[in-house]
Short mmCIF file of C-alpha atoms and ligand atoms in Angstrom, two decimals:
data_model
loop_
_atom_site.label_atom_id
_atom_site.label_comp_id
_atom_site.label_asym_id
_atom_site.label_seq_id
_atom_site.Cartn_x
_atom_site.Cartn_y
_atom_site.Cartn_z
CA MET A 10 60.63 -25.13 14.48
CA THR A 11 60.03 -22.62 17.21
CA ALA A 12 58.17 -23.56 20.29
CA SER A 13 54.81 -21.92 20.57
CA PRO A 14 54.71 -19.25 23.26
CA PRO A 15 53.19 -20.31 26.54
CA ILE A 16 49.56 -19.57 26.83
CA THR A 17 49.05 -16.82 29.32
CA PRO A 18 45.65 -16.23 30.80
CA GLU A 19 45.21 -13.13 28.63
CA ALA A 20 46.00 -15.01 25.47
CA MET A 21 43.72 -17.90 26.23
CA PRO A 22 40.90 -18.16 23.76
CA ILE A 23 37.78 -16.88 25.40
CA PRO A 24 35.04 -19.39 25.06
CA ARG A 25 32.49 -17.49 23.04
CA LYS A 26 28.90 -17.65 24.10
CA ALA A 27 26.73 -18.80 21.27
CA PRO A 28 24.93 -15.68 20.06
CA ALA A 29 21.34 -15.59 21.25
CA PRO A 30 19.18 -16.73 18.37
CA ALA A 31 17.36 -13.77 16.84
CA ARG A 32 13.82 -13.65 18.06
CA ARG A 33 11.27 -13.89 15.33
CA ASN A 34 8.54 -11.31 14.84
CA LEU A 35 5.12 -12.94 14.97
CA VAL A 36 3.39 -10.10 13.15
CA GLY A 37 2.97 -11.02 9.50
CA LEU A 38 3.11 -14.79 9.85
CA THR A 39 0.15 -16.50 8.23
CA ARG A 40 -1.79 -18.94 10.40
CA PRO A 41 0.08 -22.02 9.15
CA GLN A 42 3.40 -20.17 9.58
CA LEU A 43 2.43 -19.14 13.08
CA ARG A 44 1.55 -22.69 14.02
CA ALA A 45 4.82 -24.02 12.62
CA ALA A 46 6.77 -21.35 14.53
CA LEU A 47 5.02 -22.26 17.79
CA ILE A 48 5.83 -25.92 17.29
CA GLU A 49 9.45 -25.08 16.53
CA ALA A 50 9.56 -23.17 19.81
CA GLY A 51 8.49 -26.26 21.70
CA THR A 52 4.70 -26.15 21.67
CA PRO A 53 3.46 -29.75 21.70
CA GLU A 54 1.89 -30.56 18.36
CA LYS A 55 -1.34 -31.59 20.00
CA GLN A 56 -1.82 -28.14 21.49
CA ALA A 57 -0.55 -26.23 18.49
CA LYS A 58 -3.91 -25.50 16.86
CA MET A 59 -5.34 -24.10 20.07
CA ARG A 60 -2.25 -22.03 20.85
CA GLU A 61 -2.19 -20.68 17.33
CA THR A 62 -5.77 -19.44 17.69
CA GLN A 63 -5.12 -17.93 21.11
CA VAL A 64 -2.01 -16.06 20.06
CA TRP A 65 -3.66 -14.99 16.79
CA GLN A 66 -6.59 -13.47 18.62
CA TRP A 67 -4.34 -11.58 21.01
CA LEU A 68 -2.37 -10.18 18.12
CA TYR A 69 -5.04 -9.28 15.64
CA GLN A 70 -8.31 -9.13 17.51
CA LYS A 71 -7.15 -7.42 20.66
CA GLY A 72 -4.02 -5.65 19.50
CA VAL A 73 -1.82 -6.85 22.35
CA ARG A 74 1.94 -6.20 22.02
CA ASP A 75 3.19 -7.85 25.18
CA PHE A 76 3.20 -11.58 25.85
CA ASP A 77 2.43 -10.92 29.51
CA GLN A 78 -0.99 -9.61 28.52
CA MET A 79 -1.92 -12.94 26.96
CA THR A 80 -3.70 -13.96 30.10
CA ASN A 81 -5.22 -17.20 28.90
CA LEU A 82 -1.73 -18.66 28.46
CA ALA A 83 0.20 -20.16 31.33
CA LYS A 84 3.03 -18.04 32.72
CA ASP A 85 5.79 -20.43 31.72
CA TYR A 86 4.37 -20.69 28.20
CA ARG A 87 4.37 -16.89 27.94
CA ALA A 88 8.00 -16.91 29.07
CA ARG A 89 8.82 -19.40 26.35
CA LEU A 90 7.11 -17.23 23.74
CA LYS A 91 9.06 -14.22 24.95
CA GLU A 92 12.29 -16.14 24.57
CA HIS A 93 11.60 -16.97 20.95
CA PHE A 94 9.43 -14.21 19.58
CA THR A 95 8.72 -10.51 19.40
CA ILE A 96 5.56 -8.61 18.45
CA GLU A 97 6.60 -5.67 16.35
CA VAL A 98 4.85 -3.23 14.09
CA PRO A 99 6.63 -0.43 12.23
CA GLU A 100 7.40 2.64 14.28
CA VAL A 101 5.56 5.91 13.65
CA VAL A 102 8.22 8.61 13.49
CA ALA A 103 5.93 11.48 12.59
CA ARG A 104 2.22 12.07 12.45
CA THR A 105 0.73 15.00 10.58
CA VAL A 106 -2.93 15.93 10.68
CA SER A 107 -4.36 17.91 7.79
CA ALA A 108 -6.91 20.69 8.12
CA ASP A 109 -9.46 18.25 6.65
CA GLY A 110 -8.72 15.58 9.28
CA THR A 111 -6.57 13.38 7.04
CA ARG A 112 -3.75 11.83 9.03
CA LYS A 113 -0.41 11.00 7.51
CA TYR A 114 1.96 8.71 9.35
CA LEU A 115 5.60 8.57 8.48
CA VAL A 116 6.59 5.07 9.40
CA ARG A 117 10.05 3.60 9.89
CA ILE A 118 10.74 0.04 8.89
CA ALA A 119 13.83 -2.14 9.28
CA GLY A 120 16.93 -0.77 7.62
CA GLY A 121 15.93 2.81 8.40
CA HIS A 122 13.62 3.05 5.40
CA GLU A 123 10.45 5.05 5.60
CA VAL A 124 7.04 4.72 4.06
CA GLU A 125 3.84 6.69 4.41
CA VAL A 126 0.42 5.61 5.55
CA VAL A 127 -2.61 7.87 5.15
CA TYR A 128 -5.92 7.76 7.00
CA ILE A 129 -8.81 9.55 5.35
CA PRO A 130 -11.84 9.92 7.66
CA GLU A 131 -15.31 10.29 6.23
CA ASP A 132 -18.55 10.52 8.22
CA GLY A 133 -17.36 8.42 11.13
CA ARG A 134 -15.75 5.82 8.92
CA GLY A 135 -12.56 5.99 6.99
CA THR A 136 -10.14 4.63 4.49
CA LEU A 137 -6.60 3.65 5.30
CA CYS A 138 -4.18 3.92 2.42
CA ILE A 139 -1.19 1.65 2.92
CA SER A 140 2.10 1.09 1.11
CA SER A 141 3.55 -2.12 -0.30
CA GLN A 142 7.07 -1.01 -1.25
CA VAL A 143 9.56 1.67 -0.36
CA GLY A 144 9.48 3.72 -3.54
CA CYS A 145 8.46 2.06 -6.79
CA THR A 146 10.45 0.53 -9.62
CA LEU A 147 7.95 1.79 -12.15
CA THR A 148 8.24 5.30 -13.43
CA CYS A 149 4.80 6.69 -14.20
CA THR A 150 5.65 10.16 -15.34
CA PHE A 151 3.09 11.99 -13.19
CA CYS A 152 3.79 10.14 -9.93
CA HIS A 153 6.02 11.42 -7.17
CA THR A 154 6.67 7.95 -5.73
CA GLY A 155 8.03 6.87 -9.09
CA THR A 156 10.84 9.40 -8.81
CA GLN A 157 12.26 7.71 -5.75
CA ARG A 158 15.22 5.52 -6.44
CA LEU A 159 15.35 3.62 -3.24
CA VAL A 160 13.19 0.53 -3.44
CA ARG A 161 12.59 -2.46 -1.27
CA ASN A 162 9.63 -4.74 -0.84
CA LEU A 163 7.85 -4.54 2.47
CA THR A 164 7.36 -7.75 4.42
CA ALA A 165 3.89 -9.06 5.21
CA GLY A 166 4.42 -7.90 8.81
CA GLU A 167 5.30 -4.40 7.67
CA ILE A 168 2.17 -4.28 5.52
CA VAL A 169 -0.35 -5.55 8.08
CA GLY A 170 1.63 -3.61 10.70
CA GLN A 171 0.53 -0.38 9.00
CA ILE A 172 -3.09 -1.25 9.71
CA MET A 173 -2.21 -2.17 13.30
CA LEU A 174 -0.36 1.07 14.01
CA ALA A 175 -3.22 3.11 12.59
CA ARG A 176 -5.62 1.21 14.85
CA ASP A 177 -3.31 2.05 17.75
CA ASP A 178 -3.42 5.73 16.89
CA LEU A 179 -7.17 5.78 16.34
CA GLY A 180 -7.82 3.73 19.47
CA GLU A 181 -9.71 1.18 17.47
CA TRP A 182 -8.82 -2.05 19.23
CA PRO A 183 -12.09 -3.37 20.59
CA GLU A 184 -12.98 -3.63 24.20
CA PRO A 185 -13.29 -7.29 25.11
CA GLY A 186 -16.42 -8.69 23.53
CA ARG A 187 -17.07 -5.58 21.44
CA ALA A 188 -15.57 -6.21 18.06
CA PRO A 189 -16.32 -3.32 15.69
CA LYS A 190 -18.87 -4.02 13.02
CA ASP A 191 -17.92 -3.07 9.49
CA GLU A 192 -20.39 -0.17 9.55
CA THR A 193 -18.98 1.35 12.69
CA ARG A 194 -15.30 0.93 12.08
CA LEU A 195 -13.04 3.94 11.94
CA ILE A 196 -10.94 1.99 9.45
CA SER A 197 -13.81 0.68 7.34
CA ASN A 198 -11.76 0.29 4.17
CA VAL A 199 -8.18 -0.44 3.30
CA VAL A 200 -6.70 0.56 -0.03
CA LEU A 201 -3.31 -0.54 -1.33
CA MET A 202 -2.80 2.82 -2.99
CA GLY A 203 0.19 4.17 -1.14
CA MET A 204 3.76 3.77 -2.23
CA GLY A 205 4.74 0.92 -4.48
CA GLU A 206 3.27 -1.50 -6.96
CA PRO A 207 1.52 -4.17 -4.86
CA LEU A 208 1.63 -6.78 -7.59
CA TYR A 209 5.43 -6.58 -7.67
CA ASN A 210 5.35 -7.75 -4.06
CA PHE A 211 2.60 -10.30 -4.47
CA ASP A 212 3.34 -12.87 -1.77
CA ALA A 213 3.78 -10.39 1.06
CA VAL A 214 0.71 -8.41 0.00
CA ARG A 215 -1.36 -11.59 -0.23
CA ASP A 216 -0.26 -12.84 3.19
CA ALA A 217 -0.87 -9.45 4.80
CA MET A 218 -4.36 -9.24 3.28
CA LEU A 219 -5.24 -12.80 4.30
CA ILE A 220 -4.28 -11.85 7.85
CA THR A 221 -6.39 -8.68 7.61
CA MET A 222 -9.43 -10.60 6.35
CA ASP A 223 -9.23 -13.45 8.87
CA GLY A 224 -12.48 -13.65 10.83
CA GLU A 225 -10.69 -14.23 14.14
CA GLY A 226 -8.49 -11.19 13.73
CA ILE A 227 -8.90 -7.77 12.16
CA SER A 228 -11.72 -9.32 10.22
CA LEU A 229 -12.11 -6.84 7.42
CA SER A 230 -14.20 -8.10 4.54
CA ARG A 231 -12.44 -8.73 1.23
CA ARG A 232 -14.98 -6.36 -0.31
CA ARG A 233 -13.55 -3.54 1.78
CA ILE A 234 -10.01 -4.03 0.56
CA THR A 235 -8.98 -2.53 -2.77
CA LEU A 236 -5.69 -3.28 -4.42
CA SER A 237 -4.56 -0.75 -6.99
CA THR A 238 -2.22 -1.80 -9.76
CA SER A 239 -0.69 -0.04 -12.70
CA GLY A 240 -1.47 -3.18 -14.70
CA VAL A 241 0.85 -6.08 -13.88
CA VAL A 242 -1.26 -8.37 -16.06
CA PRO A 243 0.24 -11.80 -15.16
CA GLU A 244 -0.54 -11.28 -11.46
CA ILE A 245 -4.17 -10.24 -11.94
CA PRO A 246 -5.60 -13.80 -12.05
CA ARG A 247 -3.68 -14.67 -8.87
CA THR A 248 -5.06 -11.58 -7.18
CA GLY A 249 -8.56 -12.84 -7.87
CA ALA A 250 -7.84 -16.43 -6.90
CA GLU A 251 -5.56 -15.98 -3.90
CA ILE A 252 -6.74 -12.70 -2.36
CA GLY A 253 -10.17 -12.08 -3.85
CA CYS A 254 -10.16 -8.40 -2.95
CA MET A 255 -11.48 -5.54 -5.06
CA LEU A 256 -9.30 -4.32 -7.88
CA ALA A 257 -8.45 -0.81 -9.01
CA ILE A 258 -6.56 -0.16 -12.20
CA SER A 259 -4.49 2.93 -12.83
CA LEU A 260 -5.68 3.43 -16.37
CA HIS A 261 -5.01 7.12 -17.05
CA ALA A 262 -5.03 6.81 -20.84
CA THR A 263 -7.21 5.25 -23.52
CA THR A 264 -4.64 4.62 -26.24
CA ASP A 265 -1.49 2.56 -26.05
CA GLU A 266 0.44 5.47 -27.46
CA LEU A 267 -0.39 7.78 -24.57
CA ARG A 268 -0.42 5.07 -21.90
CA ASN A 269 3.07 3.99 -22.95
CA GLN A 270 4.21 7.47 -21.95
CA LEU A 271 2.20 7.96 -18.78
CA VAL A 272 2.28 4.42 -17.38
CA PRO A 273 5.37 2.84 -18.95
CA ILE A 274 4.46 -0.71 -17.87
CA ASN A 275 1.91 -0.47 -20.69
CA ARG A 276 4.75 -1.21 -23.12
CA LYS A 277 5.03 -4.63 -21.56
CA TYR A 278 1.34 -5.26 -21.00
CA PRO A 279 -0.68 -3.17 -23.45
CA LEU A 280 -4.31 -2.18 -23.03
CA ALA A 281 -5.81 -5.16 -24.89
CA GLN A 282 -4.04 -7.63 -22.59
CA LEU A 283 -4.97 -5.65 -19.52
CA LEU A 284 -8.66 -5.50 -20.42
CA GLU A 285 -8.74 -9.19 -21.22
CA ALA A 286 -7.37 -10.00 -17.76
CA LEU A 287 -9.96 -7.71 -16.18
CA ARG A 288 -12.86 -9.27 -18.04
CA ALA A 289 -11.82 -12.60 -16.51
CA TYR A 290 -11.61 -11.25 -12.95
CA PRO A 291 -13.78 -13.38 -10.66
CA LYS A 292 -17.14 -12.30 -9.25
CA LEU A 293 -17.46 -9.14 -11.33
CA SER A 294 -20.95 -7.81 -10.92
CA ASN A 295 -22.78 -4.60 -10.19
CA SER A 296 -21.89 -4.91 -6.56
CA GLU A 297 -18.30 -5.93 -7.23
CA ARG A 298 -16.94 -3.58 -9.79
CA ILE A 299 -13.50 -2.79 -11.06
CA THR A 300 -12.42 0.75 -10.25
CA PHE A 301 -10.58 2.55 -12.99
CA GLU A 302 -8.43 5.38 -11.76
CA TYR A 303 -7.97 8.18 -14.20
CA VAL A 304 -5.77 11.12 -13.30
CA MET A 305 -6.87 14.32 -15.02
CA LEU A 306 -3.93 15.94 -16.78
CA LYS A 307 -4.58 19.23 -18.51
CA GLY A 308 -4.44 18.97 -22.29
CA VAL A 309 -2.99 15.45 -22.09
CA ASN A 310 -5.82 12.95 -21.47
CA ASP A 311 -8.84 15.07 -20.60
CA SER A 312 -10.70 15.73 -23.86
CA ASP A 313 -14.28 14.70 -24.69
CA GLU A 314 -12.81 12.30 -27.19
CA ASP A 315 -10.73 10.66 -24.44
CA ALA A 316 -13.89 10.25 -22.34
CA ARG A 317 -15.77 8.63 -25.22
CA ARG A 318 -12.86 6.32 -25.99
CA LEU A 319 -12.72 5.36 -22.33
CA VAL A 320 -16.31 4.16 -22.16
CA LYS A 321 -15.89 2.18 -25.36
CA LEU A 322 -12.72 0.58 -24.11
CA ILE A 323 -14.25 -0.76 -20.92
CA ALA A 324 -17.63 -1.66 -22.41
CA GLY A 325 -19.09 -4.71 -20.70
CA ILE A 326 -16.93 -4.52 -17.57
CA PRO A 327 -18.86 -3.66 -14.38
CA ALA A 328 -16.88 -0.60 -13.46
CA LYS A 329 -16.66 2.70 -11.71
CA ILE A 330 -14.35 5.43 -12.95
CA ASN A 331 -12.57 7.40 -10.31
CA LEU A 332 -11.44 10.71 -11.73
CA ILE A 333 -8.45 12.03 -9.81
CA PRO A 334 -7.61 15.70 -10.19
CA PHE A 335 -3.86 15.63 -10.71
CA ASN A 336 -1.90 16.50 -7.59
CA GLU A 337 1.09 18.58 -8.39
CA TRP A 338 4.52 18.12 -6.88
CA PRO A 339 7.73 20.06 -7.34
CA GLY A 340 9.30 19.58 -10.74
CA VAL A 341 6.47 17.69 -12.41
CA PRO A 342 5.83 18.50 -16.06
CA TYR A 343 1.99 18.28 -15.88
CA GLU A 344 -0.87 20.44 -14.67
CA ARG A 345 -4.25 19.61 -13.19
CA SER A 346 -7.15 19.85 -15.63
CA ASP A 347 -9.53 22.75 -15.09
CA TRP A 348 -12.53 21.95 -12.96
CA ASP A 349 -15.12 22.43 -15.71
CA ARG A 350 -13.10 20.13 -17.97
CA ILE A 351 -13.09 17.43 -15.28
CA GLU A 352 -16.85 17.84 -14.85
CA ALA A 353 -17.49 17.66 -18.60
CA PHE A 354 -15.40 14.49 -18.76
CA ALA A 355 -17.26 13.02 -15.78
CA ASP A 356 -20.56 13.84 -17.43
CA ILE A 357 -19.79 11.86 -20.59
CA VAL A 358 -18.69 8.85 -18.55
CA HIS A 359 -21.76 9.15 -16.32
CA LYS A 360 -24.16 9.37 -19.25
CA ALA A 361 -22.64 6.17 -20.61
CA GLY A 362 -23.87 4.46 -17.43
CA TYR A 363 -20.80 4.45 -15.22
CA ALA A 364 -20.41 6.03 -11.81
CA SER A 365 -17.75 8.68 -12.28
CA PRO A 366 -16.93 10.26 -8.93
CA ILE A 367 -14.36 13.00 -8.90
CA ARG A 368 -11.99 12.26 -6.05
CA THR A 369 -11.75 15.27 -3.81
CA PRO A 370 -8.09 15.82 -3.10
CA ARG A 371 -7.57 15.12 0.59
CA GLY A 372 -4.66 16.05 2.77
CA GLU A 373 -3.01 18.14 0.06
CA ASP A 374 -1.64 20.56 2.63
CA ILE A 375 0.41 17.75 4.15
CA MET A 376 1.41 16.17 0.81
CA ALA A 377 -0.73 13.14 1.61
CA ALA A 378 -2.75 13.19 -1.60
CA CYS A 379 -2.51 10.49 -4.26
CA GLY A 380 0.82 10.37 -5.94
CA GLN A 381 2.43 12.82 -3.55
CA LEU A 382 3.88 10.22 -1.23
CA LYS A 383 7.57 9.88 -1.07
CA SER A 384 9.97 9.23 1.77
CA ALA A 385 11.66 12.23 3.19
CA THR A 386 14.82 10.21 3.68
CA GLU A 387 15.30 9.21 0.10
CA ARG A 388 18.89 9.49 -0.90
CA ALA A 389 18.52 10.60 -4.45
CA ARG A 390 15.71 11.40 -6.73
CA LYS A 391 15.26 11.50 -10.39
CA ASN A 392 14.65 14.90 -11.86
CA ARG A 393 12.05 15.69 -14.47
CA PHE A 394 14.63 15.45 -17.25
CA GLU A 395 15.48 11.86 -16.28
CA ILE A 396 11.80 11.01 -15.94
CA ALA A 397 11.07 12.38 -19.39
CA ALA A 398 14.02 10.49 -20.88
CA GLU A 399 12.92 7.18 -19.33
CA ALA A 400 9.37 7.63 -20.55
CA GLY A 401 10.48 8.57 -24.05
CA LEU A 402 8.92 12.01 -23.65
CA PRO A 403 10.39 15.13 -25.17
CA GLN A 404 12.74 16.82 -22.76
CA PRO A 405 10.90 19.47 -20.75
CA GLU A 406 11.85 23.06 -21.26
CA ARG A 407 14.47 24.29 -18.86
CA ILE A 408 13.02 27.04 -16.78
CA VAL A 409 15.10 30.15 -16.97
CA ARG A 410 14.58 32.38 -13.99
CA ARG A 411 14.04 35.99 -14.82
CA PRO A 412 15.09 38.40 -12.14
CA ASN A 413 12.10 39.17 -9.89
CA ALA A 414 10.15 36.27 -11.30
CA PRO A 415 8.08 34.44 -8.70
CA ASP A 416 9.48 31.17 -7.45
CA VAL A 417 8.73 28.30 -9.73
CA HIS A 418 7.88 25.05 -8.00
N1 SAH B 24 1.32 1.59 -7.84
C1 SAH B 24 -0.07 1.37 -7.75
C2 SAH B 24 -0.59 1.85 -6.44
C3 SAH B 24 -0.48 3.34 -6.21
S1 SAH B 24 -2.09 3.93 -6.20
C4 SAH B 24 -0.77 2.01 -8.91
O1 SAH B 24 -0.15 2.77 -9.62
O2 SAH B 24 -1.94 1.72 -9.11
C5 SAH B 24 -1.96 5.59 -6.33
C6 SAH B 24 -2.89 6.14 -7.40
O3 SAH B 24 -2.61 7.53 -7.52
C7 SAH B 24 -2.61 5.54 -8.77
O4 SAH B 24 -3.78 5.45 -9.54
C8 SAH B 24 -1.69 6.56 -9.35
O5 SAH B 24 -1.65 6.47 -10.74
C9 SAH B 24 -2.29 7.83 -8.85
N2 SAH B 24 -1.35 8.95 -8.87
C10 SAH B 24 -0.02 8.90 -8.91
N3 SAH B 24 0.50 10.16 -8.94
C11 SAH B 24 -0.54 11.00 -8.89
C12 SAH B 24 -0.66 12.42 -8.85
N4 SAH B 24 0.42 13.19 -8.85
N5 SAH B 24 -1.88 12.96 -8.79
C13 SAH B 24 -2.98 12.16 -8.75
N6 SAH B 24 -2.93 10.82 -8.77
C14 SAH B 24 -1.73 10.24 -8.84
FE1 SF4 B 25 4.57 3.21 -9.10
FE2 SF4 B 25 1.89 3.45 -9.05
FE3 SF4 B 25 3.48 5.63 -8.95
FE4 SF4 B 25 3.28 4.22 -11.20
S1 SF4 B 25 1.61 5.36 -10.17
S2 SF4 B 25 5.18 5.01 -10.29
S3 SF4 B 25 3.10 2.15 -10.42
S4 SF4 B 25 3.35 4.04 -7.42
#
């Protein structure tokens, strides 16, 4: 046995400081979670309800990002909060403003991922289109987001944080005592129509929307929030029961055969199942209608016969049909229907008694239009041959460049 070497000062184990516990972000906690977190940080249980309300109002009613601004809290309590918590919303790394006033925010979330948020102003009000996932695991063949491989669910804080950062940019946090009324809000509506399938991230989306609707916070009515889904049927009843917001369905086809190709989740949850779930959606009425989104693809789903089948399919459901002129993106195998075709289609739907607005493409010049969103930092993307293979479509023709031919996008 050899004697162990003497311990020299250099070799002495350095007592390691316990790492500072990671501070928790308060943004995105539901009210019960916030209260529990405050208690865990030493707030006496008796005061917890009051503290929860105070902090909540600072965060969501006034938009404060610094504990020192929470002036109705004692200084030492603010210090305690600072020790345990942060107030963070995703960081805007780029902001582009379209010629038509549409604003697109490129937003960075933890892990260096990026998502896009789009604000569409209209007559002094406006709609904010937010994302629920980075990319999307579904592969609708006409959608740019669906070609992005990288996918992660956003947290509730990252979802409600998108609304908060847009309010920052628009200067919409109210002056004390002057909460915006729904009619005068710059962000009068929120739509979950950005990147991702919200019903594949149900819990975070629900929590974020409950925070958004809370009357002591952002206070946006559930009727001004629309969640768009490609048709994740098992989550539709929960959406009605636990969120209660308006529902939009990405329909896009009126037969299972075509919908299987365009919206592949249809193979799992075919049209009959989808429509049954919609008929059971709570509170459906003339003032609370389902929105059906229908992207107009030339020669694919835009015939008079398609329009007639559509109205038969949804018969009895209080509905509005949003016709979306297809937005092209590089490499996509579809084209936008001609304008007179879209109008003829709209006319048939309208005559059957349904509102059939044609969605004016907004922010196209900045790639902010529906289905054009996709992170610039994606690491790999599927090409149109892979998309076609996954959807069971015939392989697209390979484009052979002739000399002097114009660039093909
Ligand atoms: N994943 C959800 C939420 C995205 S909403 C869903 O699919 O419903 C975005 C809407 O834009 C959907 O109706 C989608 O089908 C539609 N869309 C996707 N790509 C499009 C494109 N290139 N042009 C027009 N609309 C598109
Ligand atoms: Fe995903 Fe919606 Fe795009 Fe389909 S349309 S790939 S569900 S984001």
